PDB file of C-alpha atoms in Angstrom:
ATOM      1  CA  MET V  84       0.328   1.526 -12.770  1.00  0.00           C
ATOM      2  CA  ARG V  85      -2.502   0.353 -10.345  1.00  0.00           C
ATOM      3  CA  GLU V  86      -1.570  -3.227 -11.071  1.00  0.00           C
ATOM      4  CA  LYS V  87       2.086  -2.636 -10.334  1.00  0.00           C
ATOM      5  CA  ILE V  88       1.133  -1.003  -6.907  1.00  0.00           C
ATOM      6  CA  LEU V  89      -1.086  -3.865  -6.100  1.00  0.00           C
ATOM      7  CA  ASP V  90       1.730  -6.295  -6.967  1.00  0.00           C
ATOM      8  CA  VAL V  91       4.024  -4.589  -4.411  1.00  0.00           C
ATOM      9  CA  LEU V  92       1.240  -4.533  -1.912  1.00  0.00           C
ATOM     10  CA  ALA V  93       0.531  -8.294  -2.393  1.00  0.00           C
ATOM     11  CA  GLU V  94       4.376  -9.025  -1.977  1.00  0.00           C
ATOM     12  CA  ILE V  95       4.422  -7.104   1.286  1.00  0.00           C
ATOM     13  CA  CYS V  96       1.243  -8.673   2.645  1.00  0.00           C
ATOM     14  CA  GLU V  97       2.213 -12.084   1.322  1.00  0.00           C
ATOM     15  CA  ASP V  98      -1.351 -12.634  -0.022  1.00  0.00           C
ATOM     16  CA  GLU V  99      -2.807 -12.045  -3.357  1.00  0.00           C
ATOM     17  CA  CYS V 100      -6.274 -11.343  -1.849  1.00  0.00           C
ATOM     18  CA  VAL V 101      -5.334  -7.663  -1.654  1.00  0.00           C
ATOM     19  CA  LYS V 102      -5.662  -7.615  -5.511  1.00  0.00           C
ATOM     20  CA  ASP V 103      -9.119  -9.048  -5.528  1.00  0.00           C
ATOM     21  CA  ASP V 104     -10.848  -7.309  -2.744  1.00  0.00           C
ATOM     22  CA  LEU V 105      -9.739  -3.654  -2.687  1.00  0.00           C
ATOM     23  CA  GLU V 106     -11.806  -2.918   0.447  1.00  0.00           C
ATOM     24  CA  THR V 107      -9.913  -5.574   2.598  1.00  0.00           C
ATOM     25  CA  GLU V 108      -9.022  -4.128   6.039  1.00  0.00           C
ATOM     26  CA  LEU V 109      -5.253  -4.608   5.954  1.00  0.00           C
ATOM     27  CA  PHE V 110      -4.371  -3.879   9.488  1.00  0.00           C
ATOM     28  CA  GLU V 111      -7.543  -5.462  11.134  1.00  0.00           C
ATOM     29  CA  SER V 112      -7.012  -8.664   9.138  1.00  0.00           C
ATOM     30  CA  GLY V 113      -3.401  -8.914  10.104  1.00  0.00           C
ATOM     31  CA  LEU V 114      -2.206  -8.671   6.411  1.00  0.00           C
ATOM     32  CA  MET V 115      -0.086  -5.542   7.335  1.00  0.00           C
ATOM     33  CA  ASP V 116       1.498  -4.049  10.318  1.00  0.00           C
ATOM     34  CA  SER V 117       3.496  -0.837  10.813  1.00  0.00           C
ATOM     35  CA  LEU V 118       6.644  -2.550   9.729  1.00  0.00           C
ATOM     36  CA  GLY V 119       5.044  -3.917   6.615  1.00  0.00           C
ATOM     37  CA  PHE V 120       3.701  -0.469   5.712  1.00  0.00           C
ATOM     38  CA  ALA V 121       7.196   1.053   6.166  1.00  0.00           C
ATOM     39  CA  GLU V 122       8.604  -1.706   3.796  1.00  0.00           C
ATOM     40  CA  PHE V 123       5.873  -0.900   1.336  1.00  0.00           C
ATOM     41  CA  LEU V 124       6.884   2.776   1.312  1.00  0.00           C
ATOM     42  CA  VAL V 125      10.499   1.857   0.698  1.00  0.00           C
ATOM     43  CA  GLU V 126       9.419  -0.356  -2.286  1.00  0.00           C
ATOM     44  CA  LEU V 127       7.306   2.516  -3.636  1.00  0.00           C
ATOM     45  CA  GLU V 128      10.321   4.814  -3.488  1.00  0.00           C
ATOM     46  CA  GLU V 129      12.651   2.286  -5.171  1.00  0.00           C
ATOM     47  CA  ARG V 130      10.300   1.185  -7.907  1.00  0.00           C
ATOM     48  CA  PHE V 131       8.306   4.287  -8.673  1.00  0.00           C
ATOM     49  CA  ASP V 132      10.336   7.213  -7.245  1.00  0.00           C
ATOM     50  CA  ILE V 133       7.580   8.185  -4.911  1.00  0.00           C
ATOM     51  CA  VAL V 134       8.552   9.522  -1.599  1.00  0.00           C
ATOM     52  CA  ILE V 135       6.024   9.132   1.222  1.00  0.00           C
ATOM     53  CA  SER V 136       6.994   9.566   4.904  1.00  0.00           C
ATOM     54  CA  PRO V 137       5.222   7.292   7.367  1.00  0.00           C
ATOM     55  CA  SER V 138       4.571  10.398   9.437  1.00  0.00           C
ATOM     56  CA  GLU V 139       2.594  11.995   6.533  1.00  0.00           C
ATOM     57  CA  VAL V 140      -0.258   9.324   6.719  1.00  0.00           C
ATOM     58  CA  GLU V 141      -2.621   8.141   9.381  1.00  0.00           C
ATOM     59  CA  ARG V 142      -3.484   4.464   9.688  1.00  0.00           C
ATOM     60  CA  ALA V 143      -7.159   5.225   8.723  1.00  0.00           C
ATOM     61  CA  ASP V 144      -5.989   6.760   5.507  1.00  0.00           C
ATOM     62  CA  ILE V 145      -4.226   3.580   4.225  1.00  0.00           C
ATOM     63  CA  ASP V 146      -6.144   0.745   5.798  1.00  0.00           C
ATOM     64  CA  THR V 147      -7.443  -0.746   2.484  1.00  0.00           C
ATOM     65  CA  PRO V 148      -5.872  -1.407  -0.981  1.00  0.00           C
ATOM     66  CA  ASN V 149      -8.270   1.143  -2.386  1.00  0.00           C
ATOM     67  CA  LYS V 150      -7.096   3.868  -0.065  1.00  0.00           C
ATOM     68  CA  ILE V 151      -3.444   3.048  -0.717  1.00  0.00           C
ATOM     69  CA  LEU V 152      -4.041   3.321  -4.459  1.00  0.00           C
ATOM     70  CA  GLU V 153      -5.746   6.698  -4.061  1.00  0.00           C
ATOM     71  CA  MET V 154      -2.923   7.979  -1.927  1.00  0.00           C
ATOM     72  CA  VAL V 155      -0.133   6.875  -4.275  1.00  0.00           C
ATOM     73  CA  GLU V 156      -2.014   7.955  -7.395  1.00  0.00           C
ATOM     74  CA  SER V 157      -2.464  11.499  -5.912  1.00  0.00           C
ATOM     75  CA  ARG V 158       1.346  11.691  -5.496  1.00  0.00           C
ATOM     76  CA  ILE V 159       2.240  10.788  -9.094  1.00  0.00           C
TER      77      ILE V 159
END
């Protein structure tokens, strides 16, 4: 499951580095923005039937691949 989530994240960020460094600062590095995160949530819903509203999370809670993995895994 983790690998599939990281695959989706890499697609959205258009960079495989998010799979290699799970502490990459996604927003500070410019790999993801608010629109990209919304797209990521849509992909999660379509592929894994996980519904997470953007209003449910703070940017600090999802600013690294590791934090995203933790959030998604806690919802499964």
